[in-house]
Each structure stands twice: as C-alpha cells, then as structure tokens.
Amino acid sequence: MKPEEQLVWKLIDRDISKSDFHKLQESFLKSKDLRKYYQDCLETHAVLSSYTRPERNPLPFPSVQQEKKPRPPAWLGWAAAVLVFAYFGLAPTKPSQVAISSTEHPEWRGTQLSMGDTVPSQPLYLKNGKIKLKFPSNTFANIEGPAYFQVIDDQTLEVIEGKVDIAHQGKPRSFSLLTPVGEFIDLGTRFEVIIKNLERQTTVLTKVTEGKVEFASENKSKTKILSEGDKFILTGTHRGAPAIIQEWSGTEEDPDLIDPQSPSADTTHGQNLKTPAFSAMDLMLQGNLKAQMKYSMIEAIAQSIDEKAQILIDAEKVFSSEQNISFAEAAMPEIEAMAHAIVEGCIDFSKLSFWSTCQTAEITWFEHKDKSGKVTRRVPHVQHLKIPEEGNRMLVNLERIKSWLQSVHLIHEQKGLGWVSSFGCPEDGKLIYLRRKNDIAALSDTIASIKRNLE
Amino acid sequence: MKENEDYSIFVNELTKAQPKMRGYVAKLLANSPSTDDVLQECNKLLWIKRTDWDTNTIFLKWAYRVCYFQAMAYCRDKSRERLLFNPELIEMMGQENPDEHTHSEREVAMEQCLSKLKEPNREILLERYRNNLSVEQMAEKEGVTANALSQKLLRLRYKLQHCIQENLKSNPA
C-alpha cells in the first residue's frame, strides 16, 4: 500500500494529522488516480457502513415479507420531509371524497391522517403500517408503508413507492392507479402492485388476482391488458418512456426478485428464505436497460433457432433409412437452409458476445448467519462457471449446424460433384459445393468470433 | 396533470440520486460529519429549483452541480474547520463525477470480496463498522495495541478495496 493510499483511509476515518492532511491535499492536486482512489474508497466506506448498519442503507426498501422493517436512512426522511414540507407550502389542496376506511399501526411523516379522515390531494408519506382508502368509485386501496402516494382526484391514486393492493368493484375504467412507469386502468378487478425505485429505473411488480386491468405506458400510447393470474414485472424510467413488460415467473414468496442485489433480500427469521426465480443473466444485466433489451432480442433469436434445430435433433434420434443413407444426407435441404439463413441472413451473429450465447455464470448465495447459526439473510451473487453450460443454446446450435453441414459436405466429396444436381451435372454440383464450403467457413468464423467476444 | 407528472418524475429522480449525491458531497467535504447537513441543503435547493430541471436531461448532472455549489458555500462559511480542502482542489474534484456503478453493484462486489477474506479478518473489519467502535475500544476488546489494529484495518480495507475495483472492472456499469 502506498503511503498516500494509507492517508486516504485515515482521512475517511477523520483520523489524520493536520500535516498529513496537507501532504495528502498536495498529492490529490497532482494525481488524478489518487483522487479516483479516494472517491472509490469513500463509496466502499459508504457500502460497508450501510451493509453493517442497514438503517443507513441508501436504498433500504424492505421486502414485502419482512416482519421488522429497517428504518429508512436519515437522508430519505430528510428528503421526504423537505419534499412534503415544500410541496405543502406551495401546492394548493382541494377537498376529495376519498377517505381512510381502516388503519393498521400507521406511522406518518408530514401530514398525519386517522381513520375516517378525508384524504387531501397532496403527496403523503406513510412510513410504516397499513391504511385502506375508500374511493367514491367503489374502489378500495390498501397501502402498505413505506409508501409515497397522492390521491390525485376521486378516481385516481398515484403511488411513487410502496405496495398497494387495489380492489375495484365499480364501473370499468372509473379508477386508475398511476405509477412511475405507467398507468393501470381498472376494468373491474383486484390487483396488487409493488413499486420500487432503483437507481436507474423503476420496477413495478404486478399481480392480477381477479378480473382484468389495462396497463398504459408512453403517455397512454401503448397499452396491454393484464388478466386474472397474470404476473408481470414492468420496468421503466417514467410514464412517458417505454416500459419493458416481462412475465414474472416467481411466486408470491419471491420478494427478493424486486431487487435481488439489495439488502431487501433480508428475511427476519430465515424460515422464509426462498430461491427466487431469476437467472444469473438477470442479475448481470440488472440496471442496464440497453443490455437487457439487447439480450432479450438475442434470447428470442436463440429460441427460434433452437426450435428449428430441435426438430432436426428429434428427427435424427428416430431416423432410420431403408436406402442406407445418412441423416445428414436425408435432411440436407433443411440443414443447408438453416446454415445459409445464419450466414447470409439479416443478423451478424459474429458480433454476439460469448456470454449471450451460452450460460457463463450461475447464481450463488452469500449467507449471513446470526449467533445461533441461523441464516438471517441471503444475497445473490454471480458466480462465473469454469465450464460454460448450454444456456439459451445459441452457441451449441451454431456448432451443431456447422457439424451437420460438414457431414453433408463430406458425403458430397465422397459421392462426386454431380451428386446434388437433379440432372447429375457436375457444374451444378460444384456451385452448390462451393457455396456450402463458403457457408462452413463463415459459420466457423462466426463461432470463433463469438468465442473471442468475451466482454 | 402535467405538473403532477413532472412532480412525480422529480421525486423519483431525487430519491434515486441520494446515495450518489451523498458520496459526491462527502468527497468534497473530506468526509466531514456535516456531509448529511449539506446534503439536506442540497435537497432543499433542488426542490426550490425543481422547475429549472429539464426532464430530458440527466438529473444527476444537475444535482452534482447544486451539490458542488453547496459544498463550496459550506467551506466558505466554515473556513476555520480543521480538515477542509482548498478551493482549487474542491473545484478539481467537483468536476470529477463518481463512477457509474450503483450502490447495489458495489455491495455485491464487496460481498464477494468479503467472502474471500479469512473469517477472523472479515469479522474485525465488519465489527469496525457494525458498532461504530473506535480503534482503541476495538483494540482493547481484541487484546492488541491500537496501532497494530489500526494497521491491520488499513491493510484489510486496502485489500478489500483492491478486490472490489477488480471485480467492478470485470463487470462494467
């Protein structure tokens, strides 16, 4: 460790002498790398602090199943207080007919409301506990703290953060729920959303228990009907931006899915620790919207190729020939078409990253135990595999197609150039032979390129 | 409705930006205990100026500028504080924004690195943060001298920091 680096830690601890401080200051002025090191150490210091003292965690949104909710960090309270205070001082309030119909140990910050109170149309922060709002549209909204929300009017509730369960028994489209990624228009239903703001985006976990609900994003220009039993994760940055809608294959006991990397992976007693339904890829791409979109396209292409390849694989398993011909020979048109579509198609497969064409990592869990050895917290990590597995089978299928094509090519060499010509014409056969040879070379280059793309 | 929409976006962005803003302010103020107070002032100012923010621009960049001026104002007012950087250095550091990695990404990297430390070393390091004990108090508990423990903690944090950076490099933001 360099002496300056040692001083950086002393500065962070505020345990540095005046002379050392001046020395370090001079070094900072001269070295950009040292300033970068200082910044990085400060961030590590912040992570260590929040890790060991969750009440100081900058993103402490608790999991839905926690019994003991960690205290929000100091800044969150301040931010909320500033916002609530400032907004109340500036925003006009208007009377609403929305009332609090029941409460369960509510703890408010800013405006305090009680059972039976009419809810003003202004931002509210329910720090802890639960409340139930009754709207004139015959809608009930159960809100669980910590939650930021606002009753916009008698038919609209906006929730910026938190968990809300909506039961709408009124006319279809007479109630809507606004979230940071889009709007839910109730068509007569019961549904639940959990809204969580991550650093670069917001995720809305949605579960429709009864009936139907319409989700509208991009300022209502895009809509999707969600039906009973549907579970989706909606991801976006704001209501005017496109929202990514992914099916949520997890179960109700998967609160970790909302942000698998956050300390919300906590459970209080360990018994509720479940393995959430997400892959290492989800974890690797978390927070990177562009990479997620790119990968979802690659995954779709991989699935499409796999479907076609699987037909040939299944056929090969049951293949038998009375004319003593090989499978590659019998399936030659399909194999060649598939290979040609890959090397001459509209997609440049050689640009794909290695990790996007197979499984290069898996999820492992870092367990925290209390003094009695009971697991109190599990945090997922990406563990890189020494030997990659098939994953979405893109790479393995490309190699398989190449192998089939090589078999066909070998037969062609053995049977003479005229073999593939319907007229037995060597010139015809030669053209096909050369084209296939080019396809094999292109496929080999593509596969080699993918294997080199390790970023 | 437009006002509500903008308000919602603003609150969302401000909430998300807090860890990064705090890190930025802490850097400029040499991790002063007043960091949270200055951050609070920044939040207030951002709220007052919320209509100045163009929602098509990156919120954090704007927030960093507000934090920078607040930090400068703090240094001006508290010029007699013991550990304050000079304005030239604050300006230099103010132009260097924190990296793109999120708090969560750094935490994951840190946990992986923590797991590589030997159990007793990991415990010493976490204990330092867990109970906010002074090195002297910890040394007494461990039965070693404060200086030896201080050196050990320095080495452990250095090692951890190095590992985290390597880990983050292999998983770019």
mmCIF file of N, CA, C and O in Angstrom, chain A residues 88-153:
data_model
loop_
_atom_site.group_PDB
_atom_site.id
_atom_site.type_symbol
_atom_site.label_atom_id
_atom_site.label_comp_id
_atom_site.label_asym_id
_atom_site.label_seq_id
_atom_site.Cartn_x
_atom_site.Cartn_y
_atom_site.Cartn_z
ATOM 1 N N PHE A 88 -46.255 21.106 0.498
ATOM 2 C CA PHE A 88 -47.436 21.598 1.206
ATOM 3 C C PHE A 88 -47.466 23.121 1.214
ATOM 4 O O PHE A 88 -48.505 23.733 1.202
ATOM 5 N N GLY A 89 -46.266 23.686 1.267
ATOM 6 C CA GLY A 89 -46.201 25.136 1.300
ATOM 7 C C GLY A 89 -46.564 25.757 -0.036
ATOM 8 O O GLY A 89 -46.954 26.905 -0.094
ATOM 9 N N LEU A 90 -46.438 24.982 -1.087
ATOM 10 C CA LEU A 90 -46.617 25.560 -2.421
ATOM 11 C C LEU A 90 -47.855 25.071 -3.158
ATOM 12 O O LEU A 90 -48.455 25.793 -3.929
ATOM 13 N N ALA A 91 -48.198 23.810 -2.921
ATOM 14 C CA ALA A 91 -49.267 23.242 -3.741
ATOM 15 C C ALA A 91 -50.639 23.513 -3.147
ATOM 16 O O ALA A 91 -50.825 23.400 -1.943
ATOM 17 N N PRO A 92 -51.582 23.874 -3.987
ATOM 18 C CA PRO A 92 -52.933 24.069 -3.476
ATOM 19 C C PRO A 92 -53.550 22.719 -3.153
ATOM 20 O O PRO A 92 -53.263 21.725 -3.805
ATOM 21 N N THR A 93 -54.336 22.644 -2.137
ATOM 22 C CA THR A 93 -55.013 21.389 -1.828
ATOM 23 C C THR A 93 -56.483 21.533 -2.182
ATOM 24 O O THR A 93 -57.044 22.628 -2.139
ATOM 25 N N LYS A 94 -57.086 20.428 -2.572
ATOM 26 C CA LYS A 94 -58.513 20.508 -2.874
ATOM 27 C C LYS A 94 -59.215 19.370 -2.146
ATOM 28 O O LYS A 94 -58.624 18.304 -1.943
ATOM 29 N N PRO A 95 -60.446 19.582 -1.747
ATOM 30 C CA PRO A 95 -61.144 18.548 -0.993
ATOM 31 C C PRO A 95 -61.426 17.335 -1.872
ATOM 32 O O PRO A 95 -61.662 17.467 -3.074
ATOM 33 N N SER A 96 -61.332 16.156 -1.290
ATOM 34 C CA SER A 96 -61.668 14.956 -2.062
ATOM 35 C C SER A 96 -62.701 14.161 -1.280
ATOM 36 O O SER A 96 -62.970 14.449 -0.115
ATOM 37 N N GLN A 97 -63.278 13.199 -1.952
ATOM 38 C CA GLN A 97 -64.242 12.341 -1.258
ATOM 39 C C GLN A 97 -63.611 11.014 -0.871
ATOM 40 O O GLN A 97 -64.304 10.074 -0.518
ATOM 41 N N VAL A 98 -62.305 10.969 -0.997
ATOM 42 C CA VAL A 98 -61.595 9.738 -0.657
ATOM 43 C C VAL A 98 -61.315 9.756 0.848
ATOM 44 O O VAL A 98 -60.833 10.762 1.379
ATOM 45 N N ALA A 99 -61.644 8.657 1.499
ATOM 46 C CA ALA A 99 -61.486 8.636 2.963
ATOM 47 C C ALA A 99 -60.683 7.418 3.407
ATOM 48 O O ALA A 99 -60.570 6.423 2.678
ATOM 49 N N ILE A 100 -60.133 7.506 4.601
ATOM 50 C CA ILE A 100 -59.418 6.356 5.171
ATOM 51 C C ILE A 100 -60.434 5.469 5.868
ATOM 52 O O ILE A 100 -61.098 5.897 6.820
ATOM 53 N N SER A 101 -60.580 4.253 5.369
ATOM 54 C CA SER A 101 -61.621 3.382 5.935
ATOM 55 C C SER A 101 -61.083 2.423 6.984
ATOM 56 O O SER A 101 -61.846 1.879 7.771
ATOM 57 N N SER A 102 -59.794 2.173 6.999
ATOM 58 C CA SER A 102 -59.236 1.391 8.103
ATOM 59 C C SER A 102 -57.732 1.639 8.183
ATOM 60 O O SER A 102 -57.112 2.082 7.205
ATOM 61 N N THR A 103 -57.195 1.373 9.346
ATOM 62 C CA THR A 103 -55.749 1.583 9.531
ATOM 63 C C THR A 103 -55.160 0.445 10.365
ATOM 64 O O THR A 103 -55.877 -0.227 11.101
ATOM 65 N N GLU A 104 -53.885 0.249 10.206
ATOM 66 C CA GLU A 104 -53.177 -0.765 10.999
ATOM 67 C C GLU A 104 -51.818 -0.184 11.390
ATOM 68 O O GLU A 104 -50.913 -0.125 10.556
ATOM 69 N N HIS A 105 -51.719 0.315 12.570
ATOM 70 C CA HIS A 105 -50.498 0.933 13.101
ATOM 71 C C HIS A 105 -49.831 1.890 12.111
ATOM 72 O O HIS A 105 -48.649 1.749 11.798
ATOM 73 N N PRO A 106 -50.570 2.840 11.608
ATOM 74 C CA PRO A 106 -49.921 3.735 10.626
ATOM 75 C C PRO A 106 -48.946 4.701 11.295
ATOM 76 O O PRO A 106 -49.200 5.193 12.389
ATOM 77 N N GLU A 107 -47.848 4.921 10.630
ATOM 78 C CA GLU A 107 -46.862 5.882 11.115
ATOM 79 C C GLU A 107 -46.580 6.828 9.961
ATOM 80 O O GLU A 107 -46.072 6.411 8.914
ATOM 81 N N TRP A 108 -46.992 8.063 10.121
ATOM 82 C CA TRP A 108 -46.886 9.028 9.016
ATOM 83 C C TRP A 108 -45.685 9.940 9.208
ATOM 84 O O TRP A 108 -45.264 10.162 10.320
ATOM 85 N N ARG A 109 -45.249 10.483 8.127
ATOM 86 C CA ARG A 109 -44.293 11.581 8.185
ATOM 87 C C ARG A 109 -44.968 12.739 7.455
ATOM 88 O O ARG A 109 -45.562 12.544 6.414
ATOM 89 N N GLY A 110 -44.885 13.916 8.003
ATOM 90 C CA GLY A 110 -45.617 15.049 7.419
ATOM 91 C C GLY A 110 -47.049 15.000 7.905
ATOM 92 O O GLY A 110 -47.311 14.847 9.101
ATOM 93 N N THR A 111 -47.998 15.085 6.998
ATOM 94 C CA THR A 111 -49.411 15.083 7.369
ATOM 95 C C THR A 111 -49.811 13.772 8.051
ATOM 96 O O THR A 111 -49.501 12.693 7.552
ATOM 97 N N GLN A 112 -50.488 13.910 9.157
ATOM 98 C CA GLN A 112 -50.952 12.727 9.901
ATOM 99 C C GLN A 112 -52.440 12.545 9.610
ATOM 100 O O GLN A 112 -53.218 13.479 9.772
ATOM 101 N N LEU A 113 -52.814 11.378 9.201
ATOM 102 C CA LEU A 113 -54.237 11.120 8.944
ATOM 103 C C LEU A 113 -54.700 9.966 9.821
ATOM 104 O O LEU A 113 -53.921 9.069 10.143
ATOM 105 N N SER A 114 -55.980 10.013 10.169
ATOM 106 C CA SER A 114 -56.535 8.951 11.017
ATOM 107 C C SER A 114 -57.729 8.325 10.334
ATOM 108 O O SER A 114 -58.230 8.820 9.315
ATOM 109 N N MET A 115 -58.194 7.285 10.926
ATOM 110 C CA MET A 115 -59.373 6.555 10.449
ATOM 111 C C MET A 115 -60.553 7.528 10.242
ATOM 112 O O MET A 115 -60.842 8.349 11.118
ATOM 113 N N GLY A 116 -61.183 7.470 9.096
ATOM 114 C CA GLY A 116 -62.343 8.313 8.817
ATOM 115 C C GLY A 116 -61.990 9.649 8.188
ATOM 116 O O GLY A 116 -62.851 10.345 7.651
ATOM 117 N N ASP A 117 -60.705 10.030 8.210
ATOM 118 C CA ASP A 117 -60.310 11.317 7.636
ATOM 119 C C ASP A 117 -60.478 11.325 6.118
ATOM 120 O O ASP A 117 -60.293 10.295 5.454
ATOM 121 N N THR A 118 -60.796 12.498 5.624
ATOM 122 C CA THR A 118 -60.803 12.668 4.173
ATOM 123 C C THR A 118 -59.352 12.902 3.748
ATOM 124 O O THR A 118 -58.613 13.623 4.421
ATOM 125 N N VAL A 119 -58.993 12.287 2.646
ATOM 126 C CA VAL A 119 -57.587 12.363 2.233
ATOM 127 C C VAL A 119 -57.373 13.575 1.325
ATOM 128 O O VAL A 119 -58.024 13.684 0.284
ATOM 129 N N PRO A 120 -56.512 14.495 1.711
ATOM 130 C CA PRO A 120 -56.279 15.653 0.848
ATOM 131 C C PRO A 120 -55.503 15.261 -0.409
ATOM 132 O O PRO A 120 -54.781 14.264 -0.411
ATOM 133 N N SER A 121 -55.677 16.072 -1.438
ATOM 134 C CA SER A 121 -54.967 15.770 -2.692
ATOM 135 C C SER A 121 -53.577 16.384 -2.641
ATOM 136 O O SER A 121 -53.306 17.429 -3.227
ATOM 137 N N GLN A 122 -52.716 15.728 -1.911
ATOM 138 C CA GLN A 122 -51.333 16.185 -1.809
ATOM 139 C C GLN A 122 -50.441 14.990 -1.507
ATOM 140 O O GLN A 122 -50.933 13.952 -1.049
ATOM 141 N N PRO A 123 -49.136 15.120 -1.746
ATOM 142 C CA PRO A 123 -48.267 13.962 -1.520
ATOM 143 C C PRO A 123 -48.239 13.556 -0.059
ATOM 144 O O PRO A 123 -48.179 14.412 0.822
ATOM 145 N N LEU A 124 -48.306 12.272 0.185
ATOM 146 C CA LEU A 124 -48.310 11.757 1.555
ATOM 147 C C LEU A 124 -47.240 10.682 1.688
ATOM 148 O O LEU A 124 -46.928 9.986 0.722
ATOM 149 N N TYR A 125 -46.713 10.581 2.873
ATOM 150 C CA TYR A 125 -45.678 9.581 3.121
ATOM 151 C C TYR A 125 -46.087 8.732 4.319
ATOM 152 O O TYR A 125 -46.120 9.210 5.448
ATOM 153 N N LEU A 126 -46.440 7.498 4.022
ATOM 154 C CA LEU A 126 -46.769 6.546 5.081
ATOM 155 C C LEU A 126 -45.479 5.788 5.380
ATOM 156 O O LEU A 126 -45.001 4.996 4.568
ATOM 157 N N LYS A 127 -44.935 6.052 6.525
ATOM 158 C CA LYS A 127 -43.621 5.485 6.837
ATOM 159 C C LYS A 127 -43.713 3.995 7.156
ATOM 160 O O LYS A 127 -42.905 3.184 6.719
ATOM 161 N N ASN A 128 -44.700 3.652 7.949
ATOM 162 C CA ASN A 128 -44.890 2.251 8.341
ATOM 163 C C ASN A 128 -46.374 1.963 8.514
ATOM 164 O O ASN A 128 -47.183 2.883 8.599
ATOM 165 N N GLY A 129 -46.710 0.689 8.632
ATOM 166 C CA GLY A 129 -48.096 0.307 8.876
ATOM 167 C C GLY A 129 -48.908 0.220 7.595
ATOM 168 O O GLY A 129 -48.352 0.288 6.488
ATOM 169 N N LYS A 130 -50.216 0.055 7.771
ATOM 170 C CA LYS A 130 -51.100 -0.104 6.609
ATOM 171 C C LYS A 130 -52.303 0.814 6.741
ATOM 172 O O LYS A 130 -52.768 1.060 7.853
ATOM 173 N N ILE A 131 -52.808 1.268 5.604
ATOM 174 C CA ILE A 131 -54.068 2.010 5.615
ATOM 175 C C ILE A 131 -54.923 1.534 4.448
ATOM 176 O O ILE A 131 -54.398 0.967 3.479
ATOM 177 N N LYS A 132 -56.232 1.742 4.578
ATOM 178 C CA LYS A 132 -57.116 1.396 3.457
ATOM 179 C C LYS A 132 -57.860 2.665 3.045
ATOM 180 O O LYS A 132 -58.443 3.353 3.899
ATOM 181 N N LEU A 133 -57.797 2.996 1.749
ATOM 182 C CA LEU A 133 -58.509 4.169 1.243
ATOM 183 C C LEU A 133 -59.774 3.721 0.545
ATOM 184 O O LEU A 133 -59.768 2.720 -0.180
ATOM 185 N N LYS A 134 -60.849 4.480 0.754
ATOM 186 C CA LYS A 134 -62.098 4.165 0.036
ATOM 187 C C LYS A 134 -62.377 5.306 -0.942
ATOM 188 O O LYS A 134 -62.456 6.467 -0.550
ATOM 189 N N PHE A 135 -62.477 4.942 -2.219
ATOM 190 C CA PHE A 135 -62.762 5.925 -3.254
ATOM 191 C C PHE A 135 -64.263 5.882 -3.603
ATOM 192 O O PHE A 135 -64.881 4.812 -3.505
ATOM 193 N N PRO A 136 -64.842 7.030 -4.038
ATOM 194 C CA PRO A 136 -66.271 7.027 -4.402
ATOM 195 C C PRO A 136 -66.575 6.107 -5.590
ATOM 196 O O PRO A 136 -67.718 5.727 -5.804
ATOM 197 N N SER A 137 -65.540 5.750 -6.339
ATOM 198 C CA SER A 137 -65.756 4.858 -7.492
ATOM 199 C C SER A 137 -65.927 3.400 -7.042
ATOM 200 O O SER A 137 -65.870 2.481 -7.854
ATOM 201 N N ASN A 138 -66.160 3.222 -5.742
ATOM 202 C CA ASN A 138 -66.300 1.879 -5.152
ATOM 203 C C ASN A 138 -64.995 1.084 -5.288
ATOM 204 O O ASN A 138 -64.989 -0.076 -5.716
ATOM 205 N N THR A 139 -63.960 1.755 -4.960
ATOM 206 C CA THR A 139 -62.621 1.160 -5.038
ATOM 207 C C THR A 139 -61.955 1.249 -3.663
ATOM 208 O O THR A 139 -62.088 2.284 -2.991
ATOM 209 N N PHE A 140 -61.289 0.183 -3.297
ATOM 210 C CA PHE A 140 -60.527 0.209 -2.051
ATOM 211 C C PHE A 140 -59.047 0.028 -2.390
ATOM 212 O O PHE A 140 -58.695 -0.831 -3.213
ATOM 213 N N ALA A 141 -58.231 0.843 -1.770
ATOM 214 C CA ALA A 141 -56.776 0.713 -1.989
ATOM 215 C C ALA A 141 -56.109 0.468 -0.643
ATOM 216 O O ALA A 141 -56.189 1.309 0.257
ATOM 217 N N ASN A 142 -55.477 -0.685 -0.517
ATOM 218 C CA ASN A 142 -54.710 -0.988 0.702
ATOM 219 C C ASN A 142 -53.269 -0.589 0.456
ATOM 220 O O ASN A 142 -52.621 -1.137 -0.437
ATOM 221 N N ILE A 143 -52.780 0.320 1.238
ATOM 222 C CA ILE A 143 -51.403 0.795 1.035
ATOM 223 C C ILE A 143 -50.555 0.381 2.234
ATOM 224 O O ILE A 143 -50.978 0.538 3.378
ATOM 225 N N GLU A 144 -49.391 -0.165 1.913
ATOM 226 C CA GLU A 144 -48.506 -0.624 2.979
ATOM 227 C C GLU A 144 -47.233 0.223 2.971
ATOM 228 O O GLU A 144 -46.594 0.389 1.934
ATOM 229 N N GLY A 145 -46.896 0.759 4.117
ATOM 230 C CA GLY A 145 -45.704 1.599 4.210
ATOM 231 C C GLY A 145 -44.431 0.780 4.233
ATOM 232 O O GLY A 145 -44.472 -0.392 4.575
ATOM 233 N N PRO A 146 -43.269 1.328 3.857
ATOM 234 C CA PRO A 146 -43.116 2.722 3.485
ATOM 235 C C PRO A 146 -43.644 3.002 2.082
ATOM 236 O O PRO A 146 -43.332 2.258 1.154
ATOM 237 N N ALA A 147 -44.445 4.051 1.948
ATOM 238 C CA ALA A 147 -45.037 4.371 0.645
ATOM 239 C C ALA A 147 -45.209 5.878 0.488
ATOM 240 O O ALA A 147 -45.558 6.572 1.440
ATOM 241 N N TYR A 148 -44.891 6.346 -0.716
ATOM 242 C CA TYR A 148 -45.191 7.723 -1.096
ATOM 243 C C TYR A 148 -46.388 7.657 -2.026
ATOM 244 O O TYR A 148 -46.365 6.902 -2.995
ATOM 245 N N PHE A 149 -47.403 8.445 -1.771
ATOM 246 C CA PHE A 149 -48.561 8.403 -2.656
ATOM 247 C C PHE A 149 -49.321 9.722 -2.610
ATOM 248 O O PHE A 149 -49.085 10.564 -1.742
ATOM 249 N N GLN A 150 -50.244 9.844 -3.551
ATOM 250 C CA GLN A 150 -51.088 11.032 -3.579
ATOM 251 C C GLN A 150 -52.424 10.658 -4.215
ATOM 252 O O GLN A 150 -52.462 9.994 -5.254
ATOM 253 N N VAL A 151 -53.487 11.095 -3.572
ATOM 254 C CA VAL A 151 -54.808 10.946 -4.195
ATOM 255 C C VAL A 151 -54.935 12.125 -5.151
ATOM 256 O O VAL A 151 -55.009 13.276 -4.724
ATOM 257 N N ILE A 152 -54.918 11.827 -6.437
ATOM 258 C CA ILE A 152 -54.940 12.903 -7.439
ATOM 259 C C ILE A 152 -56.352 13.486 -7.529
ATOM 260 O O ILE A 152 -56.555 14.689 -7.524
ATOM 261 N N ASP A 153 -57.336 12.590 -7.644
ATOM 262 C CA ASP A 153 -58.739 13.011 -7.611
ATOM 263 C C ASP A 153 -59.558 11.820 -7.138
ATOM 264 O O ASP A 153 -58.981 10.810 -6.700
#
